[in-house]
mmCIF file of C-alpha atoms and ligand atoms in Angstrom:
data_model
loop_
_atom_site.group_PDB
_atom_site.id
_atom_site.type_symbol
_atom_site.label_atom_id
_atom_site.label_comp_id
_atom_site.label_asym_id
_atom_site.label_seq_id
_atom_site.Cartn_x
_atom_site.Cartn_y
_atom_site.Cartn_z
ATOM 1 C CA MET J 1 -0.567 -8.768 -9.208
ATOM 2 C CA ASN J 2 -4.487 -10.045 -10.970
ATOM 3 C CA GLY J 3 -6.222 -12.199 -8.176
ATOM 4 C CA ALA J 4 -4.312 -10.705 -5.772
ATOM 5 C CA ARG J 5 -5.909 -9.462 -2.659
ATOM 6 C CA VAL J 6 -4.733 -6.366 -1.296
ATOM 7 C CA LEU J 7 -5.802 -5.793 2.194
ATOM 8 C CA VAL J 8 -3.967 -2.460 3.834
ATOM 9 C CA VAL J 9 -4.486 -2.161 7.386
ATOM 10 C CA ALA J 10 -3.466 1.869 7.694
ATOM 11 C CA ALA J 11 -3.577 3.880 11.466
ATOM 12 C CA HIS J 12 -4.271 7.146 9.753
ATOM 13 C CA PRO J 13 -6.317 8.373 6.571
ATOM 14 C CA ASP J 14 -2.662 9.582 5.116
ATOM 15 C CA ASP J 15 -0.901 6.840 5.838
ATOM 16 C CA GLU J 16 -1.333 4.670 2.339
ATOM 17 C CA VAL J 17 -0.782 7.321 0.643
ATOM 18 C CA LEU J 18 2.404 8.099 2.352
ATOM 19 C CA GLY J 19 3.602 4.968 2.577
ATOM 20 C CA CYS J 20 1.997 2.967 -1.022
ATOM 21 C CA GLY J 21 0.292 5.230 -2.175
ATOM 22 C CA ALA J 22 2.239 4.820 -5.976
ATOM 23 C CA THR J 23 2.062 1.077 -5.298
ATOM 24 C CA LEU J 24 -1.323 0.474 -4.601
ATOM 25 C CA ALA J 25 -2.401 2.514 -7.593
ATOM 26 C CA LYS J 26 0.250 0.649 -10.302
ATOM 27 C CA TRP J 27 -1.237 -2.934 -8.896
ATOM 28 C CA ARG J 28 -4.966 -1.963 -8.894
ATOM 29 C CA SER J 29 -3.837 -1.268 -12.944
ATOM 30 C CA GLN J 30 -2.691 -5.080 -12.975
ATOM 31 C CA GLY J 31 -5.818 -6.267 -11.319
ATOM 32 C CA ALA J 32 -5.620 -6.463 -8.308
ATOM 33 C CA GLU J 33 -8.856 -6.169 -5.667
ATOM 34 C CA ILE J 34 -7.348 -3.926 -3.364
ATOM 35 C CA GLN J 35 -9.020 -2.396 0.283
ATOM 36 C CA VAL J 36 -8.093 0.181 2.441
ATOM 37 C CA ALA J 37 -8.915 0.301 6.293
ATOM 38 C CA PHE J 38 -7.691 3.147 8.869
ATOM 39 C CA LEU J 39 -7.681 2.141 12.117
ATOM 40 C CA ALA J 40 -8.042 5.831 13.865
ATOM 41 C CA ASP J 41 -9.574 8.737 12.793
ATOM 42 C CA GLY J 42 -6.165 11.256 12.707
ATOM 43 C CA VAL J 43 -7.483 14.019 14.797
ATOM 44 C CA ALA J 44 -9.189 13.303 17.867
ATOM 45 C CA ALA J 45 -5.796 13.941 19.561
ATOM 46 C CA ARG J 46 -5.476 17.692 18.449
ATOM 47 C CA GLY J 47 -8.263 18.595 21.162
ATOM 48 C CA ALA J 48 -10.010 20.847 19.073
ATOM 49 C CA ALA J 49 -13.369 21.784 19.251
ATOM 50 C CA ASP J 50 -14.176 21.334 15.426
ATOM 51 C CA ALA J 51 -12.545 17.540 16.319
ATOM 52 C CA GLY J 52 -15.605 15.923 14.802
ATOM 53 C CA PRO J 53 -15.717 18.414 11.622
ATOM 54 C CA ALA J 54 -12.151 17.646 11.293
ATOM 55 C CA ALA J 55 -12.667 14.237 11.550
ATOM 56 C CA GLN J 56 -15.181 14.442 8.846
ATOM 57 C CA ARG J 57 -13.086 16.902 6.271
ATOM 58 C CA ARG J 58 -9.819 13.686 6.923
ATOM 59 C CA ARG J 59 -12.923 11.004 5.732
ATOM 60 C CA ALA J 60 -13.712 13.240 2.376
ATOM 61 C CA ALA J 61 -9.996 13.429 2.191
ATOM 62 C CA ALA J 62 -9.571 9.908 2.431
ATOM 63 C CA ARG J 63 -12.192 8.778 0.073
ATOM 64 C CA ALA J 64 -10.572 12.093 -2.394
ATOM 65 C CA ALA J 65 -7.324 10.016 -2.592
ATOM 66 C CA SER J 66 -8.872 6.666 -2.735
ATOM 67 C CA THR J 67 -10.475 7.934 -6.017
ATOM 68 C CA ALA J 68 -7.650 9.224 -7.170
ATOM 69 C CA LEU J 69 -5.412 6.312 -7.039
ATOM 70 C CA GLY J 70 -8.657 4.410 -8.579
ATOM 71 C CA LEU J 71 -9.460 2.480 -5.350
ATOM 72 C CA PRO J 72 -13.373 1.072 -3.515
ATOM 73 C CA PRO J 73 -13.837 3.559 -1.048
ATOM 74 C CA PRO J 74 -12.030 3.046 2.873
ATOM 75 C CA TRP J 75 -12.904 1.137 5.627
ATOM 76 C CA PHE J 76 -12.912 4.018 8.950
ATOM 77 C CA GLY J 77 -12.398 2.257 12.803
ATOM 78 C CA ASP J 78 -13.094 4.764 15.429
ATOM 79 C CA PHE J 79 -9.745 4.095 17.543
ATOM 80 C CA PRO J 80 -8.567 6.890 19.279
ATOM 81 C CA ASP J 81 -5.583 9.153 17.541
ATOM 82 C CA ASN J 82 -2.503 9.247 18.921
ATOM 83 C CA ARG J 83 -3.333 7.204 22.148
ATOM 84 C CA CYS J 84 -3.925 3.677 20.750
ATOM 85 C CA ASP J 85 -1.849 2.431 23.482
ATOM 86 C CA ALA J 86 -4.640 3.414 25.544
ATOM 87 C CA VAL J 87 -6.614 0.826 24.013
ATOM 88 C CA PRO J 88 -6.229 -2.852 24.623
ATOM 89 C CA LEU J 89 -4.329 -4.834 21.785
ATOM 90 C CA LEU J 90 -6.937 -7.185 21.579
ATOM 91 C CA GLU J 91 -9.680 -5.322 20.479
ATOM 92 C CA MET J 92 -7.217 -3.997 17.639
ATOM 93 C CA ALA J 93 -6.178 -7.536 16.374
ATOM 94 C CA GLN J 94 -9.802 -8.381 16.773
ATOM 95 C CA ALA J 95 -10.736 -5.884 14.587
ATOM 96 C CA VAL J 96 -8.262 -6.446 11.893
ATOM 97 C CA GLU J 97 -9.096 -9.957 12.057
ATOM 98 C CA ALA J 98 -12.719 -9.230 11.543
ATOM 99 C CA LEU J 99 -11.191 -7.001 8.251
ATOM 100 C CA VAL J 100 -9.309 -10.291 7.361
ATOM 101 C CA ALA J 101 -11.725 -12.569 7.369
ATOM 102 C CA ARG J 102 -14.671 -10.527 5.619
ATOM 103 C CA PHE J 103 -11.475 -9.784 2.720
ATOM 104 C CA SER J 104 -9.296 -12.729 2.687
ATOM 105 C CA PRO J 105 -6.346 -10.927 1.637
ATOM 106 C CA THR J 106 -3.493 -12.766 -0.625
ATOM 107 C CA THR J 107 -1.736 -9.528 0.790
ATOM 108 C CA VAL J 108 -1.319 -7.472 3.724
ATOM 109 C CA LEU J 109 0.479 -4.009 3.544
ATOM 110 C CA THR J 110 1.176 -2.344 7.417
ATOM 111 C CA HIS J 111 3.119 0.150 9.157
ATOM 112 C CA HIS J 112 6.864 -0.122 10.295
ATOM 113 C CA HIS J 113 6.741 -1.784 14.240
ATOM 114 C CA GLY J 114 9.789 1.436 14.564
ATOM 115 C CA ASP J 115 8.192 4.468 13.412
ATOM 116 C CA LEU J 116 8.147 6.893 15.923
ATOM 117 C CA ASN J 117 4.141 7.163 15.769
ATOM 118 C CA ILE J 118 2.217 5.417 18.548
ATOM 119 C CA ASP J 119 -0.392 4.330 16.423
ATOM 120 C CA HIS J 120 1.294 2.959 13.791
ATOM 121 C CA GLN J 121 3.594 0.595 16.401
ATOM 122 C CA ARG J 122 0.310 -0.620 17.997
ATOM 123 C CA VAL J 123 -1.189 -0.342 14.269
ATOM 124 C CA HIS J 124 1.292 -2.933 13.181
ATOM 125 C CA GLN J 125 1.599 -5.029 16.347
ATOM 126 C CA ALA J 126 -2.455 -5.647 15.342
ATOM 127 C CA ALA J 127 -2.105 -6.656 12.037
ATOM 128 C CA MET J 128 1.012 -8.695 13.371
ATOM 129 C CA THR J 129 -1.378 -10.539 15.204
ATOM 130 C CA ALA J 130 -3.969 -11.013 12.901
ATOM 131 C CA CYS J 131 -2.574 -12.661 10.785
ATOM 132 C CA ARG J 132 -0.209 -15.632 12.242
ATOM 133 C CA PRO J 133 0.002 -17.624 9.834
ATOM 134 C CA GLN J 134 -2.139 -20.324 11.332
ATOM 135 C CA PRO J 135 -3.161 -23.421 9.215
ATOM 136 C CA GLY J 136 -5.699 -22.214 6.657
ATOM 137 C CA HIS J 137 -5.061 -18.445 6.456
ATOM 138 C CA THR J 138 -4.891 -16.659 3.225
ATOM 139 C CA VAL J 139 -2.018 -13.210 3.603
ATOM 140 C CA ARG J 140 0.782 -14.904 1.648
ATOM 141 C CA THR J 141 2.797 -11.733 1.856
ATOM 142 C CA LEU J 142 3.218 -9.458 4.606
ATOM 143 C CA LEU J 143 4.654 -6.178 3.902
ATOM 144 C CA PHE J 144 5.517 -2.864 6.264
ATOM 145 C CA PHE J 145 5.713 0.569 4.294
ATOM 146 C CA GLU J 146 7.672 3.843 6.036
ATOM 147 C CA VAL J 147 5.880 6.731 6.981
ATOM 148 C CA PRO J 148 7.453 10.433 6.002
ATOM 149 C CA SER J 149 7.925 11.875 9.275
ATOM 150 C CA SER J 150 7.704 9.080 11.455
ATOM 151 C CA THR J 151 9.098 5.956 9.986
ATOM 152 C CA GLU J 152 12.804 8.084 10.056
ATOM 153 C CA TRP J 153 12.149 9.783 13.470
ATOM 154 C CA GLN J 154 12.461 6.263 15.423
ATOM 155 C CA THR J 155 14.580 6.287 18.048
ATOM 156 C CA PRO J 156 18.017 5.014 16.216
ATOM 157 C CA SER J 157 18.444 1.663 16.739
ATOM 158 C CA PRO J 158 19.476 -1.845 15.169
ATOM 159 C CA ALA J 159 16.431 -3.072 15.881
ATOM 160 C CA LEU J 160 13.699 -0.559 15.111
ATOM 161 C CA ALA J 161 15.986 0.421 11.414
ATOM 162 C CA PHE J 162 13.864 0.160 8.868
ATOM 163 C CA VAL J 163 15.717 -1.677 5.842
ATOM 164 C CA PRO J 164 14.177 -2.696 2.680
ATOM 165 C CA GLN J 165 14.207 -5.820 1.263
ATOM 166 C CA TRP J 166 11.476 -4.899 -1.656
ATOM 167 C CA HIS J 167 11.285 -2.042 -3.797
ATOM 168 C CA GLU J 168 7.960 -1.377 -5.827
ATOM 169 C CA ASP J 169 8.686 0.028 -9.157
ATOM 170 C CA VAL J 170 6.385 3.041 -9.094
ATOM 171 C CA GLY J 171 8.067 5.127 -12.151
ATOM 172 C CA ALA J 172 4.609 5.489 -13.791
ATOM 173 C CA THR J 173 2.082 6.041 -10.966
ATOM 174 C CA LEU J 174 4.815 7.970 -8.958
ATOM 175 C CA ASP J 175 1.895 11.077 -10.264
ATOM 176 C CA ARG J 176 -0.583 9.487 -9.263
ATOM 177 C CA LYS J 177 0.287 9.179 -5.512
ATOM 178 C CA LEU J 178 1.479 12.987 -5.901
ATOM 179 C CA ALA J 179 -2.232 14.075 -7.019
ATOM 180 C CA ALA J 180 -3.614 12.032 -4.244
ATOM 181 C CA LEU J 181 -1.684 13.231 -1.310
ATOM 182 C CA GLN J 182 -3.033 16.575 -2.530
ATOM 183 C CA ALA J 183 -6.061 15.800 -1.077
ATOM 184 C CA TYR J 184 -4.785 15.470 2.209
ATOM 185 C CA ALA J 185 -3.243 19.062 1.540
ATOM 186 C CA GLU J 186 -4.235 20.109 5.787
ATOM 187 C CA GLU J 187 -1.232 17.257 6.417
ATOM 188 C CA LEU J 188 1.442 18.583 4.156
ATOM 189 C CA ARG J 189 3.735 20.831 5.637
ATOM 190 C CA PRO J 190 6.531 23.243 3.872
ATOM 191 C CA TRP J 191 9.410 21.710 2.351
ATOM 192 C CA PRO J 192 11.987 20.751 4.059
ATOM 193 C CA HIS J 193 9.156 18.999 6.314
ATOM 194 C CA PRO J 194 9.587 15.067 5.696
ATOM 195 C CA ARG J 195 5.862 15.157 5.060
ATOM 196 C CA SER J 196 5.679 17.837 2.385
ATOM 197 C CA ALA J 197 4.788 17.311 -1.503
ATOM 198 C CA ARG J 198 8.898 17.700 -2.497
ATOM 199 C CA ALA J 199 10.038 15.373 0.189
ATOM 200 C CA VAL J 200 7.655 13.034 -0.465
ATOM 201 C CA GLU J 201 8.565 13.033 -4.127
ATOM 202 C CA ALA J 202 12.266 13.190 -3.277
ATOM 203 C CA LEU J 203 11.687 9.710 -1.308
ATOM 204 C CA ALA J 204 10.098 7.938 -3.952
ATOM 205 C CA ARG J 205 13.323 8.868 -6.339
ATOM 206 C CA TRP J 206 16.287 7.940 -4.153
ATOM 207 C CA ARG J 207 14.195 5.170 -3.714
ATOM 208 C CA GLY J 208 13.884 4.397 -7.306
ATOM 209 C CA ALA J 209 17.837 5.788 -7.582
ATOM 210 C CA ALA J 210 18.762 3.079 -5.236
ATOM 211 C CA VAL J 211 17.542 0.274 -7.352
ATOM 212 C CA GLY J 212 18.085 2.109 -10.674
ATOM 213 C CA CYS J 213 14.905 3.096 -11.880
ATOM 214 C CA GLU J 214 12.511 6.436 -11.821
ATOM 215 C CA ALA J 215 10.994 5.846 -8.681
ATOM 216 C CA ALA J 216 9.953 2.979 -5.872
ATOM 217 C CA GLU J 217 8.602 2.544 -3.011
ATOM 218 C CA ALA J 218 10.100 0.338 -0.745
ATOM 219 C CA PHE J 219 8.824 -1.903 2.040
ATOM 220 C CA MET J 220 10.305 -4.692 4.201
ATOM 221 C CA LEU J 221 9.276 -8.216 4.084
ATOM 222 C CA GLY J 222 7.345 -9.216 7.182
ATOM 223 C CA ARG J 223 6.660 -12.677 5.492
ATOM 224 C CA LEU J 224 6.490 -14.906 1.493
ATOM 225 C CA VAL J 225 4.890 -18.053 1.949
ATOM 226 C CA ARG J 226 5.520 -19.620 -1.394
HETATM 227 ZN ZN1 ZN Y 1 -0.049 7.877 10.743
#
């Protein structure tokens, strides 16, 4: 991944660790430049009076997780949490376009279109719009990650199925993903919730076992230009 410029377009702080944290730690150690961007703040829809402090805690957790993965500080957007469907897609796409123009990524990682979470769906659409392969575009690889408690909770449908074609061997960096996950302790749930530390590790072990390695993160390939 030396020379690669990787942009992660995620809805909420924690999606990046859940979806591709071990891969980011691996690629960073191989020399990739990596920027993580969150479009929504991850707390506003909870309606709590402490939404402001909660958002600040979530941002602090995101910075701690980035440090644990060896990444620079993330970029934070402020689209409304769990209400991204109330925002014109054009506005979200323009926010991603601005990130693409500033960072010139060669690889973009974003959500799977079939996720149950509405913000994940909208962020996927915004990223796809911003990464249209027009002449001169920089994005050569487009990958979609899976997020436990959203991707597997989708409506059963072949069109929404997460069918990975790209498995990243993360046997050497799974520990760093699990350490980064601890920064988001507030977002984790007890086993057997899919967003428990045990389930997150189980998924990585299963994705690895499916392709004959100790641990893996799985992706759907959106586009590869070679
Ligand atoms: Zn999310």
